[in-house]
Each structure stands twice: as C-alpha cells, then as structure tokens.
Short mmCIF file of C-alpha atoms and ligand atoms in Angstrom, two decimals:
data_model
loop_
_atom_site.label_atom_id
_atom_site.label_comp_id
_atom_site.label_asym_id
_atom_site.label_seq_id
_atom_site.Cartn_x
_atom_site.Cartn_y
_atom_site.Cartn_z
CA MET A 17 -46.92 -32.39 -122.79
CA LYS A 18 -47.98 -35.65 -122.86
CA VAL A 19 -49.51 -37.11 -119.41
CA PHE A 20 -49.79 -40.14 -119.32
CA ASN A 21 -51.32 -43.04 -116.39
CA HIS A 22 -50.45 -45.76 -117.37
CA SER A 23 -46.16 -47.22 -117.30
CA LYS A 24 -46.68 -49.82 -120.28
CA GLU A 25 -48.15 -46.67 -123.14
CA LEU A 26 -45.11 -44.03 -121.47
CA ASN A 27 -43.09 -46.55 -122.37
CA ALA A 28 -43.85 -47.59 -125.25
CA LEU A 29 -43.69 -43.37 -127.08
CA LYS A 30 -40.46 -43.51 -124.77
CA ASN A 31 -39.04 -46.80 -127.23
CA LYS A 32 -39.83 -45.61 -130.24
CA LEU A 33 -38.47 -41.37 -129.01
CA SER A 34 -34.66 -43.13 -127.63
CA ALA A 35 -33.82 -39.70 -126.09
CA LYS A 36 -31.03 -38.90 -125.24
CA SER A 37 -31.42 -37.77 -121.99
CA ILE A 38 -34.09 -38.26 -119.72
CA GLY A 39 -34.51 -36.19 -116.47
CA LEU A 40 -36.59 -37.23 -113.62
CA VAL A 41 -38.33 -34.94 -111.69
CA PRO A 42 -40.23 -36.83 -108.58
CA THR A 43 -42.63 -35.10 -107.47
CA MET A 44 -46.50 -35.86 -105.52
CA GLY A 45 -47.91 -32.84 -106.57
CA ALA A 46 -49.25 -29.24 -105.56
CA LEU A 47 -46.23 -28.06 -107.25
CA HIS A 48 -44.94 -24.61 -106.48
CA LYS A 49 -42.03 -22.71 -107.65
CA GLY A 50 -39.44 -25.11 -105.90
CA HIS A 51 -40.39 -28.46 -108.58
CA ILE A 52 -40.62 -25.38 -111.39
CA THR A 53 -37.30 -24.78 -110.75
CA LEU A 54 -36.43 -28.19 -110.92
CA VAL A 55 -38.62 -28.77 -113.55
CA GLU A 56 -36.64 -26.01 -115.63
CA LYS A 57 -33.21 -27.32 -114.84
CA ALA A 58 -34.40 -30.35 -115.77
CA LEU A 59 -34.83 -28.89 -119.13
CA SER A 60 -31.90 -27.45 -118.92
CA GLU A 61 -29.81 -30.81 -119.46
CA ASN A 62 -31.99 -33.47 -121.00
CA GLU A 63 -33.30 -33.46 -124.16
CA LEU A 64 -37.59 -35.14 -122.41
CA VAL A 65 -38.21 -34.32 -118.84
CA ILE A 66 -40.27 -36.20 -116.67
CA VAL A 67 -42.48 -35.52 -113.52
CA SER A 68 -43.77 -38.18 -111.83
CA ILE A 69 -46.50 -37.38 -110.19
CA PHE A 70 -48.07 -39.90 -107.46
CA ILE A 71 -48.97 -39.84 -103.46
CA ASN A 72 -46.83 -42.63 -102.30
CA PRO A 73 -48.51 -44.36 -99.43
CA THR A 74 -45.81 -46.43 -98.61
CA GLN A 75 -44.13 -42.74 -97.23
CA PHE A 76 -46.87 -41.97 -94.80
CA ASN A 77 -46.84 -43.13 -91.17
CA ASN A 78 -49.62 -41.14 -90.68
CA GLN A 79 -53.51 -42.04 -92.86
CA ASP A 80 -54.32 -38.48 -91.60
CA ASP A 81 -51.78 -36.78 -92.93
CA LEU A 82 -52.02 -39.06 -96.38
CA LYS A 83 -55.57 -37.80 -96.35
CA ASN A 84 -54.65 -34.42 -95.95
CA TYR A 85 -52.58 -34.32 -98.39
CA PRO A 86 -53.41 -31.44 -100.30
CA LYS A 87 -54.48 -33.31 -104.20
CA THR A 88 -54.32 -31.34 -106.75
CA LEU A 89 -53.20 -32.86 -110.45
CA GLU A 90 -55.45 -29.90 -112.35
CA SER A 91 -54.26 -27.30 -111.65
CA ASP A 92 -50.99 -29.76 -111.71
CA LEU A 93 -50.62 -29.72 -115.28
CA LEU A 94 -51.99 -26.33 -116.74
CA LYS A 95 -48.71 -25.28 -114.63
CA LEU A 96 -46.51 -27.72 -116.11
CA LYS A 97 -48.27 -27.06 -119.78
CA ALA A 98 -47.04 -23.12 -118.83
CA LEU A 99 -43.24 -24.47 -119.04
CA GLU A 100 -41.98 -25.97 -122.81
CA ASN A 101 -43.74 -28.97 -124.73
CA ASN A 102 -41.08 -32.12 -124.67
CA ILE A 103 -42.13 -32.57 -120.31
CA TRP A 104 -43.82 -36.01 -120.19
CA VAL A 105 -46.15 -36.38 -117.16
CA TYR A 106 -46.59 -40.10 -115.42
CA ALA A 107 -49.21 -39.52 -112.72
CA PRO A 108 -50.53 -44.04 -111.99
CA GLU A 109 -52.84 -45.20 -110.17
CA VAL A 110 -51.87 -46.61 -107.10
CA SER A 111 -51.62 -50.25 -109.09
CA ASP A 112 -49.49 -48.93 -112.00
CA VAL A 113 -46.80 -48.56 -109.64
CA TYR A 114 -47.34 -51.74 -106.92
CA SER A 115 -49.36 -54.03 -108.72
CA ASN A 116 -51.31 -55.74 -105.98
CA SER A 117 -48.99 -55.29 -102.30
CA VAL A 118 -48.47 -51.22 -101.66
CA THR A 119 -45.70 -51.65 -98.89
CA SER A 120 -42.39 -51.12 -99.41
CA LYS A 121 -38.81 -53.31 -100.28
CA GLU A 122 -36.51 -53.89 -96.65
CA TYR A 123 -33.88 -51.76 -97.44
CA SER A 124 -30.91 -50.48 -94.82
CA PHE A 125 -29.62 -46.91 -94.52
CA GLY A 126 -27.77 -47.42 -90.85
CA LEU A 127 -27.15 -43.94 -89.60
CA LEU A 128 -29.02 -42.19 -92.35
CA GLU A 129 -32.00 -42.87 -91.85
CA SER A 130 -31.57 -43.64 -87.59
CA THR A 131 -31.85 -39.87 -86.77
CA MET A 132 -34.26 -36.38 -87.71
CA GLU A 133 -36.96 -37.41 -90.40
CA GLY A 134 -36.19 -41.11 -90.11
CA ALA A 135 -36.55 -41.09 -85.97
CA HIS A 136 -39.75 -39.44 -86.20
CA ARG A 137 -41.55 -40.81 -88.96
CA LYS A 138 -40.75 -44.34 -88.71
CA GLY A 139 -40.61 -46.32 -91.95
CA HIS A 140 -40.91 -43.25 -94.03
CA PHE A 141 -37.30 -43.16 -95.80
CA GLN A 142 -37.53 -47.04 -96.33
CA GLY A 143 -41.32 -45.48 -98.64
CA VAL A 144 -38.52 -43.37 -100.31
CA ALA A 145 -36.41 -45.99 -101.38
CA THR A 146 -39.60 -47.81 -102.56
CA ILE A 147 -40.89 -45.29 -104.53
CA VAL A 148 -38.21 -43.54 -105.84
CA GLN A 149 -36.47 -47.55 -106.68
CA LYS A 150 -39.87 -48.19 -108.40
CA LEU A 151 -40.14 -44.62 -110.88
CA PHE A 152 -36.23 -45.38 -112.20
CA GLU A 153 -36.95 -48.65 -112.73
CA ILE A 154 -39.22 -47.88 -114.75
CA LEU A 155 -39.11 -43.94 -116.38
CA LYS A 156 -34.77 -45.64 -116.86
CA PRO A 157 -33.98 -42.08 -116.52
CA THR A 158 -30.53 -40.33 -117.01
CA LYS A 159 -30.35 -37.97 -113.99
CA ALA A 160 -32.99 -37.44 -111.39
CA TYR A 161 -33.49 -33.84 -109.98
CA PHE A 162 -34.53 -33.29 -105.91
CA GLY A 163 -34.08 -30.41 -103.16
CA GLU A 164 -32.28 -29.79 -100.84
CA LYS A 165 -35.50 -28.73 -98.36
CA ASP A 166 -35.43 -32.71 -97.83
CA PHE A 167 -31.46 -32.97 -97.23
CA GLN A 168 -32.26 -35.89 -95.68
CA GLN A 169 -34.16 -38.17 -98.83
CA LEU A 170 -31.31 -36.35 -100.95
CA GLN A 171 -28.73 -38.63 -98.54
CA ILE A 172 -30.83 -41.64 -98.77
CA ILE A 173 -31.73 -41.56 -101.92
CA THR A 174 -28.06 -40.85 -102.93
CA SER A 175 -27.41 -43.98 -100.30
CA LEU A 176 -30.32 -46.03 -102.37
CA VAL A 177 -28.75 -45.63 -105.89
CA LYS A 178 -25.25 -46.75 -104.68
CA GLN A 179 -26.24 -49.23 -102.61
CA GLU A 180 -29.09 -50.94 -105.83
CA GLN A 181 -26.02 -50.22 -108.47
CA ILE A 182 -29.47 -47.55 -110.53
CA PRO A 183 -27.89 -45.97 -112.83
CA VAL A 184 -28.75 -42.80 -112.52
CA LYS A 185 -26.99 -39.33 -111.65
CA ILE A 186 -28.55 -37.38 -109.32
CA ILE A 187 -28.52 -34.12 -109.22
CA ALA A 188 -29.01 -31.71 -106.23
CA CYS A 189 -31.49 -28.37 -105.89
CA PRO A 190 -30.75 -25.26 -103.56
CA ILE A 191 -34.11 -25.14 -101.72
CA ILE A 192 -36.60 -22.19 -102.98
CA ARG A 193 -37.86 -19.49 -100.94
CA HIS A 194 -40.97 -17.24 -100.58
CA GLU A 195 -39.77 -13.45 -100.63
CA ASP A 196 -40.38 -13.90 -96.96
CA GLY A 197 -37.72 -16.99 -96.06
CA LEU A 198 -39.96 -19.14 -95.90
CA ALA A 199 -39.11 -22.73 -97.85
CA MET A 200 -41.54 -24.11 -100.24
CA SER A 201 -43.94 -27.05 -99.26
CA SER A 202 -46.86 -28.31 -100.81
CA ARG A 203 -47.43 -29.09 -97.14
CA ASN A 204 -47.89 -25.00 -97.18
CA THR A 205 -51.51 -24.94 -98.57
CA ASN A 206 -52.34 -26.64 -95.29
CA LEU A 207 -51.26 -23.65 -93.65
CA SER A 208 -53.97 -21.51 -92.27
CA ASP A 209 -53.97 -17.16 -93.07
CA LYS A 210 -52.30 -17.22 -89.26
CA GLN A 211 -50.12 -20.08 -89.43
CA ARG A 212 -48.79 -18.90 -92.87
CA ALA A 213 -47.62 -15.09 -91.57
CA ILE A 214 -46.09 -17.23 -88.23
CA ALA A 215 -44.18 -19.87 -90.32
CA PRO A 216 -41.06 -17.26 -91.34
CA ILE A 217 -40.15 -17.44 -87.83
CA ILE A 218 -38.92 -21.07 -88.81
CA TYR A 219 -36.21 -19.77 -91.58
CA GLU A 220 -35.21 -16.17 -88.80
CA THR A 221 -34.73 -18.85 -86.26
CA LEU A 222 -32.59 -20.32 -88.49
CA GLN A 223 -30.89 -17.36 -89.88
CA LYS A 224 -30.33 -16.24 -86.07
CA ALA A 225 -29.41 -19.96 -83.96
CA VAL A 226 -26.53 -18.92 -87.46
CA ALA A 227 -25.41 -15.16 -86.23
CA LEU A 228 -24.77 -16.84 -82.26
CA LYS A 229 -22.89 -19.51 -84.10
CA GLU A 230 -19.63 -16.76 -83.81
CA GLU A 231 -20.08 -16.91 -80.09
CA ASN A 232 -22.14 -19.30 -78.46
CA SER A 233 -21.59 -23.39 -78.19
CA LEU A 234 -23.70 -25.35 -79.64
CA GLU A 235 -25.58 -26.31 -76.93
CA GLN A 236 -26.38 -22.79 -76.22
CA ILE A 237 -28.14 -21.93 -78.91
CA GLU A 238 -30.39 -25.89 -79.38
CA ILE A 239 -31.22 -24.20 -75.52
CA TRP A 240 -31.89 -21.17 -76.89
CA ILE A 241 -33.70 -22.10 -79.53
CA THR A 242 -35.64 -24.70 -77.65
CA ASP A 243 -37.00 -22.34 -75.55
CA PHE A 244 -37.39 -19.09 -77.90
CA PHE A 245 -39.88 -22.27 -79.52
CA ASN A 246 -41.30 -23.47 -76.09
CA LYS A 247 -42.47 -20.24 -75.85
CA HIS A 248 -44.54 -20.19 -78.77
CA PRO A 249 -47.75 -21.54 -78.64
CA GLU A 250 -49.04 -22.45 -81.75
CA ILE A 251 -45.43 -24.17 -82.56
CA GLU A 252 -44.67 -27.31 -81.67
CA LEU A 253 -41.06 -28.21 -81.94
CA GLU A 254 -39.93 -31.33 -82.58
CA TYR A 255 -36.66 -31.38 -83.48
CA PHE A 256 -33.58 -28.60 -84.18
CA THR A 257 -30.05 -30.06 -84.62
CA VAL A 258 -26.66 -29.23 -86.07
CA ALA A 259 -25.53 -32.04 -88.04
CA GLU A 260 -23.19 -33.38 -90.94
CA GLU A 261 -23.68 -32.88 -93.97
CA LYS A 262 -22.77 -36.36 -95.46
CA THR A 263 -23.56 -38.05 -92.12
CA LEU A 264 -26.59 -36.15 -90.54
CA GLN A 265 -24.92 -37.13 -87.74
CA LYS A 266 -25.33 -34.56 -84.99
CA VAL A 267 -22.21 -32.70 -84.47
CA ASN A 268 -21.81 -31.24 -80.74
CA HIS A 269 -18.49 -29.29 -82.16
CA LEU A 270 -17.83 -27.13 -85.22
CA ASN A 271 -15.63 -29.74 -86.27
CA GLY A 272 -14.77 -28.12 -89.75
CA GLU A 273 -16.95 -30.65 -92.16
CA LYS A 274 -19.37 -29.54 -94.03
CA THR A 275 -22.60 -29.15 -91.92
CA ARG A 276 -26.48 -27.42 -91.78
CA ALA A 277 -28.96 -26.93 -89.36
CA PHE A 278 -32.14 -28.61 -89.43
CA ILE A 279 -35.38 -28.56 -87.87
CA ALA A 280 -38.65 -29.44 -87.86
CA LEU A 281 -41.84 -28.52 -86.55
CA LYS A 282 -46.08 -28.33 -86.35
CA LEU A 283 -47.92 -25.28 -87.13
CA GLY A 284 -50.70 -26.67 -85.41
CA ASP A 285 -51.61 -30.33 -87.44
CA VAL A 286 -49.48 -28.99 -90.35
CA ARG A 287 -45.20 -30.46 -90.10
CA LEU A 288 -42.71 -28.21 -91.85
CA ILE A 289 -39.08 -29.37 -92.05
CA ASP A 290 -36.67 -26.96 -93.04
CA ASN A 291 -31.95 -26.31 -92.89
CA VAL A 292 -29.03 -23.77 -94.00
CA LYS A 293 -25.62 -24.12 -93.96
CA PHE A 294 -24.08 -23.40 -90.39
O1 PAF B 17 -40.01 -35.77 -101.74
C1 PAF B 17 -40.99 -35.53 -102.14
O2 PAF B 17 -41.90 -35.03 -103.11
C2 PAF B 17 -41.17 -37.92 -102.35
O3 PAF B 17 -40.75 -38.14 -101.13
C3 PAF B 17 -40.57 -37.89 -103.44
C4 PAF B 17 -39.01 -38.24 -103.93
C5 PAF B 17 -41.68 -37.57 -104.63
C6 PAF B 17 -40.84 -39.82 -103.34
O4 PAF B 17 -42.72 -39.97 -103.47
#
C-alpha cells in the first residue's frame, strides 16, 4: 500500500505504472465495513485501487458538523493495509485539492437536488459534486464506487458525470448494515452508547413502513411514521419520503416506478440517513 498527500507524486507514479483500470473509492475517512466492501469490490474489478480520504469542507453546511466529523486517519490506513497491497491512498491537504479558493463550483442538478438532503443541507451537493469532479480530474479513474446509503448523492454524481461528460463508470453498491440493522456510517461513531442502542429503530421503522404498504396509503404511512417518532423524545425526524429512484421526486401513490423510502433524523446531535426499496 502506498500513501500520497500530493497528487503530483501520485500521478507521476501512476503514469509510470499505466494500470489498465483504476478503481476509485472516494471517502471522508472513518472507514467502516461499508467502505471496505466498496474497496474489495473495486479490487476485484481493477488493476489498481485508489482510496481517497479527504474531509471535504465545501460539503458541510454546518461548521460544527465539520469540526465533529470523525478523523481517524491512522486506523483507516491500518484497515486498508490489511487488504491487498495494490491499494493507493490519496489523503491530501485542502490546498492540494482546492489551491487558493475553497469554494464550490456551481452546478444545476434541478429537482434531484431540491429535495431531501439537498433541501435540508443547503449547498451540500454543490460541495460534493465539486470535490468528486476534482477527484475524477486528478485521479482519472476507470470506475468509481459509491454506496446506496447516500442514494441521492449517487444520483447527483451520476448526473454530474453525464453533464460534465466525465469518462468514468459509476458503480452503485448496496447498503451494508450492522447485525441489528443500523446502516453503517462514519457518523455512527459519534453516537453515545445509549443513542447507539436506540439507532436500530431507524431500519426497524423503515421495514415496518414497507410491511404497512400492503394495507395503507402512503399518506397513512407517513402519518404513522411521524407520530411514532414524535413519541420518541431522543429522536428528531427531519423527513420521511417515498420517492422515485430515478427522479427522487416524492410519490403520493405507488405508480409502478421503482421507489425507495428515505429517512433523515437526528439522535441528539448526530444526523443519520437511511433508505430501503419500497
Ligand atoms: O460520501 C462521502 O463520503 C462523501 O460525500 C464523498 C463522496 C467522499 C465526497 O466527499
């Protein structure tokens, strides 16, 4: 395994190697089994795998969130080292990626961005698209791997690649869950023991919503979910939406299109998201 802090050094070596295919797994570190699964898939499909570890400041709409985001570079590197050795890690400083101007580019993602995470975290996806485009331009991967937990992010990146005509194949990978159903997330490490014990309720509730759909309208299910979480003092529900996978637009009736139920909530200060096929 090789670790690079500067893209120039990485690219100098990459050019000498001229690998037939390069798989990129972009991360913000605090690696968990979900990330490792992406890396393993990338290893199985590419000659060289690059894992980027970079906490991207422009995608945080809240400075406290950025400050509190888990930073665990040393243990991240140990986890990657335990895998095969054709992994390169790109862990740059902000200046290596953004030069002097730490700002987002302006993109137009239309309705894909105006809902759910985009509506609740202003500017978030402009920051995500900016860093992902920069990583694609710097590292020129053949394929890039993203988890479906951030399903809206996945759709935004798919749209980015199309709009900017970036020659990379986006590979969507299923959500990896703990045994108790909680979706793996770097943010889970910020949960207290008590909050961690409560957190599986998110997936349990999503599954209950799926079970209810046989005999209830979407409106009834939404009311049930809202009431359920209102009774839970530790949890603040931000949204529960059933939306089309392709457009991310909320549906009021199931219409034969592929849909997912999306949820975002706060457990204390920790904001968590999840989704299931609906
Ligand atoms: O999903 C993430 O961890 C981040 O949003 C990403 C894609 C690495 C961009 O910073």
